[in-house]
Coordinates of C-alpha atoms (C1' of nucleotides) in Angstrom, one line a residue:
Chain C
X1 CA 303.6 99.1 56.3
X2 CA 303.4 95.8 54.6
X3 CA 306.4 93.4 54.6
X4 CA 306.8 93.9 50.9
X5 CA 307.1 97.6 51.3
X6 CA 309.5 97.2 54.2
X7 CA 311.8 95.0 52.1
X8 CA 311.6 97.3 49.1
X9 CA 312.6 100.3 51.2
X10 CA 315.5 98.5 52.8
X11 CA 316.6 97.2 49.5
X12 CA 316.3 100.6 47.8
X13 CA 318.6 102.2 50.3
X14 CA 321.3 99.5 50.0
X15 CA 321.0 99.3 46.2
X16 CA 321.5 103.1 46.0
X17 CA 324.7 102.8 48.0
X18 CA 326.1 99.6 46.6
X19 CA 324.4 98.6 43.4
X20 CA 322.3 95.5 42.6
X21 CA 325.1 92.9 42.4
X22 CA 327.0 94.1 45.4
X23 CA 324.0 93.9 47.6
X24 CA 323.1 90.4 48.9
X25 CA 319.7 89.2 50.0
X26 CA 321.2 88.6 53.4
X27 CA 322.2 92.3 53.8
X28 CA 318.7 93.4 52.8
X29 CA 317.0 91.1 55.3
X30 CA 319.4 92.2 58.1
X31 CA 318.7 95.8 57.3
X32 CA 315.0 95.2 57.3
X33 CA 315.2 93.2 60.5
X34 CA 313.7 90.0 59.1
X35 CA 314.9 86.6 58.3
X36 CA 316.1 85.4 55.0
X37 CA 313.2 83.0 54.6
X38 CA 310.7 85.9 55.2
X39 CA 312.2 87.6 52.1
X40 CA 311.3 84.7 49.9
X41 CA 307.7 84.8 51.3
X42 CA 307.3 88.2 49.7
X43 CA 309.4 87.9 46.6
X44 CA 310.0 84.8 44.5
X45 CA 313.6 85.9 43.8
X46 CA 316.0 88.8 44.0
X47 CA 315.2 89.6 40.4
X48 CA 311.5 89.9 41.1
X49 CA 312.4 92.5 43.8
X50 CA 314.5 94.5 41.3
X51 CA 311.7 94.3 38.8
X52 CA 309.2 95.5 41.3
X53 CA 311.4 98.5 42.3
X54 CA 311.9 99.6 38.8
X55 CA 308.2 99.3 38.0
X56 CA 307.2 101.2 41.1
X57 CA 309.5 104.2 40.7
X58 CA 309.5 104.5 37.0
X59 CA 305.8 104.7 37.0
X60 CA 306.0 107.3 39.8
X61 CA 308.4 109.4 37.9
X62 CA 306.5 109.1 34.7
X63 CA 303.1 109.9 36.2
X64 CA 304.6 112.9 38.0
X65 CA 305.8 114.4 34.8
X66 CA 302.8 113.4 32.8
X67 CA 300.4 115.0 35.2
X68 CA 302.2 118.3 35.1
X69 CA 302.4 118.3 31.3
X70 CA 298.8 117.3 30.9
X71 CA 297.3 119.6 33.5
X72 CA 299.2 122.7 32.6
X73 CA 297.0 125.1 30.7
X74 CA 299.2 128.0 29.8
X75 CA 302.0 126.7 27.6
X76 CA 304.2 129.7 28.5
X77 CA 305.8 128.1 31.6
X78 CA 305.3 124.5 30.6
X79 CA 309.0 123.8 30.0
X80 CA 309.9 125.3 33.3
X81 CA 307.2 123.2 35.1
X82 CA 308.3 120.1 33.3
X83 CA 311.9 120.4 34.5
X84 CA 310.7 121.3 38.0
X85 CA 308.5 118.2 38.1
X86 CA 311.3 116.0 36.8
X87 CA 313.9 117.2 39.2
X88 CA 311.6 117.2 42.2
X89 CA 310.6 113.7 41.4
X90 CA 314.3 112.8 41.2
X91 CA 314.9 114.5 44.5
X92 CA 311.9 112.8 46.2
X93 CA 313.0 109.4 45.1
X94 CA 316.7 110.1 45.2
X95 CA 317.6 106.6 46.2
X96 CA 315.9 105.1 43.2
X97 CA 317.1 107.9 40.9
X98 CA 320.7 107.0 41.9
X99 CA 320.2 103.4 41.0
X100 CA 318.5 104.4 37.8
X101 CA 321.4 106.7 36.8
X102 CA 324.1 104.3 38.0
X103 CA 322.9 101.0 36.7
X104 CA 321.2 102.1 33.6
X105 CA 321.5 99.5 30.9
X106 CA 323.9 97.5 33.1
X107 CA 324.2 93.7 32.8
X108 CA 320.6 93.0 33.6
X109 CA 318.3 90.4 32.1
X110 CA 317.1 90.9 28.6
X111 CA 313.7 91.4 30.3
X112 CA 314.9 94.2 32.5
X113 CA 316.7 96.0 29.7
X114 CA 313.6 95.8 27.6
X115 CA 311.5 97.1 30.5
X116 CA 313.8 100.1 31.0
X117 CA 313.7 100.8 27.3
X118 CA 309.9 100.7 27.4
X119 CA 309.8 103.3 30.2
X120 CA 312.3 105.3 28.3
X121 CA 310.0 105.4 25.3
X122 CA 307.1 106.5 27.6
X123 CA 309.2 109.4 28.7
X124 CA 310.1 110.2 25.1
X125 CA 306.4 110.4 24.3
X126 CA 305.6 112.7 27.1
X127 CA 308.5 115.0 26.1
X128 CA 307.5 114.9 22.5
X129 CA 303.9 115.7 23.3
X130 CA 305.0 118.7 25.3
X131 CA 307.3 120.0 22.7
X132 CA 304.6 119.6 20.0
X133 CA 302.1 121.4 22.1
X134 CA 304.3 124.4 22.7
X135 CA 306.0 124.7 19.3
X136 CA 303.8 122.9 16.9
X137 CA 304.9 122.9 13.3
X138 CA 307.8 125.1 14.1
X139 CA 309.9 122.2 15.2
X140 CA 308.7 119.6 12.7
X141 CA 312.2 119.0 11.5
X142 CA 314.0 119.0 14.9
X143 CA 311.5 117.4 17.3
X144 CA 313.3 114.1 17.7
X145 CA 316.6 115.8 18.2
X146 CA 315.1 118.0 20.9
X147 CA 314.0 114.9 22.8
X148 CA 317.6 113.8 23.1
X149 CA 318.7 117.3 24.1
X150 CA 316.1 117.5 26.9
X151 CA 317.1 114.0 28.1
X152 CA 320.8 115.0 27.9
X153 CA 320.1 118.1 30.0
X154 CA 318.2 116.1 32.6
X155 CA 320.9 113.5 32.8
X156 CA 323.9 115.7 33.4
X157 CA 322.2 118.0 35.8
X158 CA 320.8 115.1 37.7
X159 CA 324.3 114.1 38.6
X160 CA 324.7 117.3 40.5
X161 CA 321.5 116.8 42.4
X162 CA 322.1 113.2 43.3
X163 CA 325.8 112.8 43.9
X164 CA 326.8 116.1 45.6
X165 CA 325.6 117.2 49.0
X166 CA 325.2 120.8 47.9
X167 CA 322.0 122.7 48.3
X168 CA 320.8 123.4 44.8
X169 CA 318.3 126.0 43.5
X170 CA 316.0 123.9 41.4
X171 CA 314.0 126.9 40.5
X172 CA 317.0 128.6 38.8
X173 CA 318.1 125.3 37.2
X174 CA 314.6 124.7 35.7
X175 CA 314.5 128.3 34.5
X176 CA 317.9 127.9 32.9
X177 CA 317.0 124.7 31.2
X178 CA 313.7 126.0 30.0
X179 CA 315.6 128.9 28.4
X180 CA 318.1 126.6 26.8
X181 CA 315.4 124.3 25.5
X182 CA 313.5 127.2 24.0
X183 CA 316.7 128.5 22.3
X184 CA 317.3 125.1 20.7
X185 CA 313.6 124.7 19.7
X186 CA 313.4 128.1 18.1
X187 CA 316.8 128.4 16.3
X188 CA 318.2 124.9 15.8
X189 CA 318.1 124.0 12.1
X190 CA 320.4 121.0 11.6
X191 CA 318.6 117.7 12.0
X192 CA 320.4 114.7 13.1
X193 CA 317.7 112.4 14.4
X194 CA 315.2 112.2 11.6
X195 CA 311.8 110.6 12.1
X196 CA 313.0 107.6 10.2
X197 CA 316.1 107.2 12.3
X198 CA 314.2 107.6 15.5
X199 CA 311.8 104.8 14.5
X200 CA 314.5 102.6 13.3
X201 CA 316.1 102.8 16.7
X202 CA 313.0 102.2 18.7
X203 CA 311.3 99.8 16.4
X204 CA 311.4 96.5 18.3
X205 CA 310.0 97.8 21.6
X206 CA 306.4 98.2 22.4
X207 CA 305.0 99.4 25.6
X208 CA 302.5 97.0 27.0
X209 CA 300.9 96.2 30.4
X210 CA 298.3 93.5 29.9
X211 CA 294.8 94.2 31.3
X212 CA 295.2 91.2 33.5
X213 CA 298.5 92.5 35.0
X214 CA 296.8 95.8 35.6
X215 CA 293.8 94.3 37.3
X216 CA 296.1 92.4 39.6
X217 CA 297.9 95.6 40.5
X218 CA 294.7 97.4 41.2
X219 CA 293.5 94.6 43.5
X220 CA 296.8 94.8 45.4
X221 CA 296.5 98.6 45.6
X222 CA 293.0 98.3 47.0
X223 CA 294.4 96.3 49.9
X224 CA 297.2 98.8 50.5
X225 CA 295.3 102.0 50.7
X226 CA 293.8 103.4 53.9
X227 CA 291.6 106.1 52.5
X228 CA 288.0 105.0 51.8
X229 CA 287.6 107.4 48.8
X230 CA 290.7 105.9 47.2
X231 CA 289.5 102.3 47.9
X232 CA 286.1 103.0 46.4
X233 CA 287.5 104.8 43.4
X234 CA 289.8 101.9 42.7
X235 CA 287.0 99.3 43.1
X236 CA 284.8 101.2 40.7
X237 CA 287.5 101.7 38.2
X238 CA 288.3 98.0 38.4
X239 CA 284.7 97.1 37.7
X240 CA 284.8 99.6 34.8
X241 CA 287.8 97.8 33.3
X242 CA 286.0 94.5 33.5
X243 CA 282.7 95.7 32.3
X244 CA 282.3 99.4 31.2
X245 CA 279.1 100.9 32.7
X246 CA 280.0 104.3 34.0
X247 CA 279.9 107.6 32.2
X248 CA 283.2 109.2 31.0
X249 CA 282.8 112.1 33.4
X250 CA 282.5 109.7 36.4
X251 CA 285.5 107.8 35.2
X252 CA 287.5 111.0 34.8
X253 CA 286.5 112.1 38.2
X254 CA 287.5 108.8 39.8
X255 CA 290.9 109.0 38.1
X256 CA 291.3 112.5 39.5
X257 CA 290.6 111.1 43.0
X258 CA 293.5 108.8 42.5
X259 CA 295.7 111.5 41.1
X260 CA 295.3 113.5 44.3
X261 CA 297.1 110.8 46.2
X262 CA 300.8 110.3 45.7
X263 CA 300.4 106.6 46.4
X264 CA 297.9 106.2 43.6
X265 CA 299.3 108.5 40.9
X266 CA 301.0 105.7 39.1
X267 CA 298.2 103.3 38.9
X268 CA 296.0 106.2 37.8
X269 CA 298.3 106.7 34.9
X270 CA 298.0 103.1 33.9
X271 CA 294.2 102.9 34.3
X272 CA 293.9 106.1 32.2
X273 CA 295.8 104.4 29.4
X274 CA 293.7 101.2 29.7
X275 CA 290.4 102.9 29.7
X276 CA 291.4 105.3 26.9
X277 CA 290.5 108.5 28.7
Chain X
X1 CA 351.4 91.4 21.5
X2 CA 352.4 91.2 25.1
X3 CA 350.5 88.9 27.5
X4 CA 349.3 92.0 29.3
X5 CA 347.8 93.4 26.1
X6 CA 346.2 90.1 25.3
X7 CA 344.5 89.9 28.6
X8 CA 343.4 93.5 28.4
X9 CA 341.8 93.0 25.1
X10 CA 340.0 89.9 26.1
X11 CA 338.8 91.4 29.3
X12 CA 337.6 94.5 27.5
X13 CA 335.4 92.6 25.2
X14 CA 333.8 90.6 28.0
X15 CA 333.5 93.6 30.3
X16 CA 331.7 95.5 27.5
X17 CA 329.2 92.6 27.1
X18 CA 328.7 91.7 30.8
X19 CA 330.1 94.4 33.0
X20 CA 332.9 94.1 35.6
X21 CA 331.2 92.1 38.3
X22 CA 329.5 89.6 36.0
X23 CA 332.8 88.8 34.3
X24 CA 335.0 86.3 36.1
X25 CA 338.7 86.0 35.9
X26 CA 338.1 82.4 34.7
X27 CA 336.1 83.7 31.7
X28 CA 338.8 86.2 30.8
X29 CA 341.6 83.6 30.9
X30 CA 339.5 81.1 28.9
X31 CA 338.7 83.8 26.3
X32 CA 342.4 84.7 26.1
X33 CA 343.5 81.1 25.8
X34 CA 345.7 81.2 28.9
X35 CA 345.5 79.7 32.4
X36 CA 344.3 81.4 35.5
X37 CA 347.7 81.4 37.0
X38 CA 349.1 83.2 34.0
X39 CA 346.6 86.0 34.6
X40 CA 348.1 86.7 38.0
X41 CA 351.6 86.9 36.6
X42 CA 350.5 89.9 34.6
X43 CA 348.1 91.5 37.1
X44 CA 348.2 91.5 40.8
X45 CA 344.4 91.4 41.0
X46 CA 341.2 91.9 39.0
X47 CA 341.0 95.4 40.3
X48 CA 344.5 96.2 38.9
X49 CA 343.3 95.1 35.5
X50 CA 340.2 97.3 35.7
X51 CA 342.4 100.2 36.8
X52 CA 344.7 99.7 33.9
X53 CA 341.9 99.6 31.4
X54 CA 340.4 102.8 32.7
X55 CA 343.8 104.6 32.7
X56 CA 344.6 103.3 29.2
X57 CA 341.4 104.3 27.5
X58 CA 340.6 107.5 29.3
X59 CA 344.0 108.8 28.5
X60 CA 343.4 107.8 24.9
X61 CA 340.1 109.6 24.7
X62 CA 341.5 112.7 26.5
X63 CA 344.6 113.0 24.4
X64 CA 342.5 112.5 21.2
X65 CA 340.3 115.4 22.1
X66 CA 343.1 117.6 23.5
X67 CA 345.2 117.2 20.4
X68 CA 342.3 118.4 18.2
X69 CA 341.5 121.3 20.3
X70 CA 345.1 122.4 20.7
X71 CA 346.1 122.0 17.1
X72 CA 343.1 123.6 15.5
X73 CA 344.1 127.1 14.2
X74 CA 340.9 128.5 12.9
X75 CA 338.3 128.6 15.7
X76 CA 335.4 128.6 13.3
X77 CA 335.1 124.9 13.0
X78 CA 336.6 124.0 16.4
X79 CA 333.3 122.9 18.0
X80 CA 332.6 120.7 15.0
X81 CA 336.1 119.2 15.1
X82 CA 335.8 118.6 18.9
X83 CA 332.6 116.6 18.6
X84 CA 334.0 114.7 15.6
X85 CA 337.1 113.8 17.7
X86 CA 335.0 112.8 20.7
X87 CA 332.6 110.6 18.8
X88 CA 335.4 109.0 16.7
X89 CA 337.3 108.2 19.8
X90 CA 334.2 106.6 21.2
X91 CA 333.7 104.6 18.1
X92 CA 337.3 103.5 17.9
X93 CA 337.2 102.2 21.4
X94 CA 333.6 101.3 21.5
X95 CA 334.1 98.4 23.8
X96 CA 335.6 100.6 26.4
X97 CA 333.2 103.4 25.8
X98 CA 330.3 101.0 26.5
X99 CA 331.9 100.1 29.8
X100 CA 332.5 103.8 30.6
X101 CA 328.9 104.7 29.9
X102 CA 327.4 101.6 31.7
X103 CA 329.5 101.4 34.8
X104 CA 330.1 105.1 35.3
X105 CA 330.2 105.8 39.0
X106 CA 329.0 102.4 39.9
X107 CA 330.0 100.7 43.1
X108 CA 333.7 100.7 42.5
X109 CA 336.5 101.3 45.0
X110 CA 336.8 104.8 46.4
X111 CA 340.1 104.8 44.5
X112 CA 338.4 104.2 41.2
X113 CA 335.6 106.7 41.7
X114 CA 338.2 109.3 42.5
X115 CA 340.1 108.3 39.4
X116 CA 337.1 108.6 37.1
X117 CA 336.3 112.0 38.7
X118 CA 339.8 113.1 38.0
X119 CA 339.6 112.2 34.3
X120 CA 336.2 113.9 34.2
X121 CA 337.8 117.1 35.5
X122 CA 340.5 116.8 32.8
X123 CA 337.7 116.7 30.2
X124 CA 336.0 119.6 31.8
X125 CA 339.2 121.6 31.5
X126 CA 339.6 120.8 27.8
X127 CA 336.1 121.8 27.1
X128 CA 336.4 125.0 29.1
X129 CA 339.6 125.9 27.3
X130 CA 338.0 125.4 24.0
X131 CA 334.9 127.4 24.8
X132 CA 337.0 130.3 26.2
X133 CA 339.1 130.3 23.2
X134 CA 336.1 130.6 20.8
X135 CA 333.9 132.9 22.8
X136 CA 336.2 134.6 25.3
X137 CA 334.4 137.2 27.5
X138 CA 331.1 136.6 25.8
X139 CA 330.4 133.6 27.9
X140 CA 332.0 134.7 31.2
X141 CA 328.7 134.1 33.0
X142 CA 327.7 130.9 31.4
X143 CA 330.9 129.0 30.8
X144 CA 330.4 126.4 33.5
X145 CA 326.9 125.8 32.5
X146 CA 328.1 125.2 28.9
X147 CA 330.5 122.5 30.0
X148 CA 327.6 120.5 31.4
X149 CA 325.5 121.1 28.3
X150 CA 328.3 119.8 26.1
X151 CA 328.8 116.8 28.3
X152 CA 325.1 116.2 28.3
X153 CA 325.0 116.2 24.5
X154 CA 327.9 113.8 24.2
X155 CA 326.3 111.5 26.7
X156 CA 322.9 111.1 25.1
X157 CA 324.1 110.9 21.6
X158 CA 326.8 108.4 22.6
X159 CA 324.0 106.0 23.5
X160 CA 322.9 105.9 19.9
X161 CA 326.4 105.3 18.6
X162 CA 327.2 102.6 21.1
X163 CA 324.0 100.6 21.7
X164 CA 322.3 100.5 18.3
X165 CA 323.7 98.9 15.2
X166 CA 322.6 101.7 12.9
X167 CA 325.0 103.3 10.6
X168 CA 325.2 106.9 11.8
X169 CA 326.4 110.0 10.1
X170 CA 328.9 111.4 12.6
X171 CA 329.5 114.4 10.3
X172 CA 325.9 115.6 10.5
X173 CA 325.8 114.8 14.3
X174 CA 328.8 116.9 15.0
X175 CA 327.6 119.7 12.8
X176 CA 324.2 119.6 14.6
X177 CA 325.8 119.6 18.0
X178 CA 328.2 122.4 17.0
X179 CA 325.2 124.5 16.0
X180 CA 323.4 123.8 19.2
X181 CA 326.4 124.6 21.3
X182 CA 327.0 127.8 19.5
X183 CA 323.3 128.8 20.0
X184 CA 323.6 128.2 23.7
X185 CA 326.9 130.0 24.0
X186 CA 325.6 133.1 22.2
X187 CA 322.1 133.4 23.5
X188 CA 321.9 131.7 26.8
X189 CA 321.6 134.1 29.7
X190 CA 320.5 132.3 32.8
X191 CA 323.3 130.9 34.9
X192 CA 322.8 127.9 37.0
X193 CA 326.3 126.7 37.6
X194 CA 328.2 129.7 38.9
X195 CA 332.0 129.6 39.2
X196 CA 331.5 129.3 43.0
X197 CA 329.2 126.3 42.7
X198 CA 331.5 124.6 40.2
X199 CA 334.4 124.8 42.4
X200 CA 332.5 123.7 45.5
X201 CA 331.5 120.6 43.6
X202 CA 334.9 119.8 42.3
X203 CA 336.9 121.0 45.3
X204 CA 338.3 117.8 46.8
X205 CA 339.7 116.3 43.7
X206 CA 343.1 117.1 42.2
X207 CA 344.5 115.5 39.1
X208 CA 348.0 114.2 39.6
X209 CA 350.3 111.7 38.0
X210 CA 353.6 111.7 39.8
X211 CA 356.8 112.1 37.8
X212 CA 357.9 108.7 39.1
X213 CA 354.8 107.0 37.8
X214 CA 355.2 108.7 34.5
X215 CA 358.8 107.7 34.1
X216 CA 357.8 104.1 34.8
X217 CA 355.1 104.3 32.2
X218 CA 357.6 105.7 29.6
X219 CA 360.0 102.9 30.3
X220 CA 357.3 100.3 29.7
X221 CA 356.2 102.1 26.6
X222 CA 359.8 102.0 25.3
X223 CA 359.8 98.3 25.5
X224 CA 356.4 98.0 23.8
X225 CA 357.0 100.1 20.7
X226 CA 358.5 98.7 17.5
X227 CA 359.3 101.9 15.6
X228 CA 362.8 103.2 16.2
X229 CA 361.8 106.9 15.9
X230 CA 359.3 106.4 18.7
X231 CA 361.7 104.5 20.8
X232 CA 364.4 107.2 20.4
X233 CA 361.9 110.0 21.0
X234 CA 360.7 108.3 24.2
X235 CA 364.2 107.7 25.5
X236 CA 365.2 111.4 24.8
X237 CA 362.1 112.7 26.5
X238 CA 362.7 110.4 29.4
X239 CA 366.2 111.9 29.8
X240 CA 364.7 115.4 29.5
X241 CA 362.3 114.7 32.3
X242 CA 365.2 113.5 34.6
X243 CA 367.6 116.3 33.6
X244 CA 366.5 119.0 31.2
X245 CA 369.0 119.7 28.5
X246 CA 367.2 119.9 25.1
X247 CA 365.8 123.1 23.6
X248 CA 362.1 123.6 23.7
X249 CA 361.8 123.2 19.9
X250 CA 363.4 119.8 20.0
X251 CA 361.1 118.7 22.9
X252 CA 358.1 119.9 21.0
X253 CA 359.2 118.0 17.9
X254 CA 359.8 114.8 19.9
X255 CA 356.3 115.1 21.3
X256 CA 354.9 115.6 17.8
X257 CA 356.7 112.3 16.8
X258 CA 354.7 110.6 19.6
X259 CA 351.5 112.3 18.6
X260 CA 351.7 110.8 15.2
X261 CA 351.4 107.3 16.6
X262 CA 348.1 106.2 18.0
X263 CA 349.9 104.0 20.5
X264 CA 351.9 107.0 22.0
X265 CA 349.4 109.8 21.9
X266 CA 348.4 109.3 25.4
X267 CA 351.8 109.2 26.9
X268 CA 352.6 112.3 24.8
X269 CA 349.8 114.1 26.5
X270 CA 351.2 113.2 29.9
X271 CA 354.8 114.1 29.1
X272 CA 353.6 117.4 27.6
X273 CA 352.0 118.2 31.0
X274 CA 355.0 117.1 32.9
X275 CA 357.5 119.2 30.9
X276 CA 355.2 122.2 30.7
X277 CA 355.3 122.6 27.0
Chain S
dT1 C1' 293.4 73.8 77.0
dA2 C1' 293.8 71.5 72.6
dT3 C1' 293.9 71.8 67.7
dA4 C1' 294.8 73.7 63.3
dC5 C1' 296.8 76.9 60.8
dT6 C1' 299.9 80.4 59.0
dA7 C1' 304.1 83.3 59.6
dA8 C1' 308.8 83.3 60.3
dT9 C1' 313.3 81.3 61.1
dG10 C1' 318.2 80.3 60.0
dA11 C1' 321.1 76.3 59.2
dC12 C1' 322.0 74.3 55.1
dT13 C1' 323.1 73.3 49.9
dG14 C1' 325.3 73.7 45.7
dA15 C1' 327.4 76.8 42.7
dT16 C1' 330.6 80.4 41.9
dT17 C1' 334.0 83.7 43.1
dG18 C1' 339.0 85.9 43.4
dG19 C1' 343.2 84.4 44.5
dT20 C1' 347.2 80.8 45.7
dC21 C1' 350.8 77.5 45.1
dA22 C1' 352.9 73.0 44.4
dT23 C1' 353.8 71.1 40.2
dT24 C1' 354.9 70.7 35.3
dT25 C1' 356.6 72.5 31.0
dG26 C1' 359.7 75.1 28.1
dT27 C1' 364.2 77.2 27.2
dC28 C1' 368.4 78.4 27.7
dA29 C1' 373.8 77.9 28.3
dA30 C1' 377.3 74.7 29.6
Chain Y
dT1 C1' 372.7 65.5 27.9
dT2 C1' 372.4 68.0 31.9
dG3 C1' 371.0 71.4 35.1
dA4 C1' 369.3 75.9 36.3
dC5 C1' 365.9 79.0 35.7
dA6 C1' 361.6 81.2 34.2
dA7 C1' 356.9 80.6 32.3
dA8 C1' 352.7 78.5 32.7
dT9 C1' 349.4 75.4 34.7
dG10 C1' 345.1 74.0 37.1
dA11 C1' 343.7 71.7 41.3
dC12 C1' 342.6 73.8 45.3
dC13 C1' 341.0 77.1 49.2
dA14 C1' 338.2 80.1 51.8
dA15 C1' 334.5 83.3 51.1
dT16 C1' 330.3 84.5 49.4
dC17 C1' 326.2 84.0 46.9
dA18 C1' 320.9 82.9 45.9
dG19 C1' 317.7 80.0 47.2
dT20 C1' 315.5 75.9 50.1
dC21 C1' 313.2 73.5 53.8
dA22 C1' 312.7 71.2 58.2
dT23 C1' 311.6 73.3 62.2
dT24 C1' 309.7 76.6 65.5
dA25 C1' 306.7 80.6 67.1
dG26 C1' 302.6 82.9 67.0
dT27 C1' 297.6 83.2 66.6
dA28 C1' 292.9 82.2 66.1
dT29 C1' 289.1 78.9 66.7
dA30 C1' 286.7 75.2 69.0

DNA sequence: TATACTAATGACTGATTGGTCATTTGTCAA
DNA sequence: TTGACAAATGACCAATCAGTCATTAGTATA
């Protein structure tokens, strides 16, 4: 495990317990068994660490959900699968999820708030795509309202999953929420969040990872992975981003390779967006 | 305005902008135009101030909602009125609502977390009472699930109200959420939060304000109020709490007097509970 | 072994914090 | 005008913080 990862894992644990502000760099380095100076060899500042954590786990969550929504053929169970994926991802990264719920829109930098807002919009788009696919024209009036309902459901029930040590039946929960969402989608008539209102609210934010940033991330990932298939796939896709030469089928296949590895799902999602597949 | 109130208002504004940790006592006192020493004449510590703010505004919110639910005769529009009351209360105390949403279950003292949990349970009970009153046996299987849905709705839509400077139509919002809640209450069948699960989760917490604490609060309130009717009502009710002598009708009337004043609604709610009216 | 290099350390700095307390200021009745 | 008391002040303290840097430890090459 690289030093960066070690620090991130130690920090994550402490942040989940105590929050960002209440956790000192000293504590993190002690918990990781390294010196304070070593921390600043891996991260320029505490803020950079927080930034990195948010990027890492938000992308993980988003790519988890996105993959399920994209790869699910029969729309019948899609809602159920969506909720399953979301809650499983929360459970898998429960430390980060705790931070995300607790510190959401706290007193962070402008930069961080904007970043979180961007990820939030990504999630909105995934949910919207899913709803449109299932219900189509049927929900043309209420689709934006439904996004907020779905996010409301996830938020409240996440509390249970994260902050109580009770064994929960995620299957029943997902089934229950799928039922509720379907009810709202089929019978809800009053519209509160019109398309206009939705866009007014989200106007100033645009999602964007520059190609340069992404290339850098790919390079870093190449050094991290052990599997040769993954390494090769990443290298080829990096080349493709610099100078397209491969056929679409090959590119899709390479991205699938990455999607099969939990460690590469996130970067797969980004490459996918960059190459427009 | 008493010094205590001045400090609380100044602190509230800064807390809403920056959060608890990021706001120093120095900043608060500068903003209030007093010295640092003067702060500690009114509050034993920064924590005591935070405690006071939470008590003050949570009670305000809860008594606002409770009054609407209790006093609404026709159950037809009750859901709508409930959401209206909740969002109006949020809008009225938007500074505090922001803090409440932002710092919810952050890294506060054990004491504070428990306190917030207690208020949360109070809200649960009000919602549950309302739902039972409207739907009765019809929702016997899903009543606890419905609480979480209602709270989920309020949470997500509160974000819009609090963090975007868009003029919002609370009437339409409340109507929309009333419709959605009714849909779920009437047609939802899958139960996730069973009665047993609900009680397991909330077991260790019990709401309690001791009579002594309440008497002290009443005394303080007597000194604060200007109106003679309010002062008299408070004094009589205080006597009643120490040694019951008035008829139930008089007690009810006195509480109504308090309910008519925004400044006394909260303490009215507590006295009501203490006297079992 | 000697040299050159990087990785890692932790004492240190300057800034900021919550909270204290000797001192000053303001306000009464005598 | 005086003296007694309460209200208010802000310099001060110890603790803690993020971040730095001179120094040391470890390692690979010659």
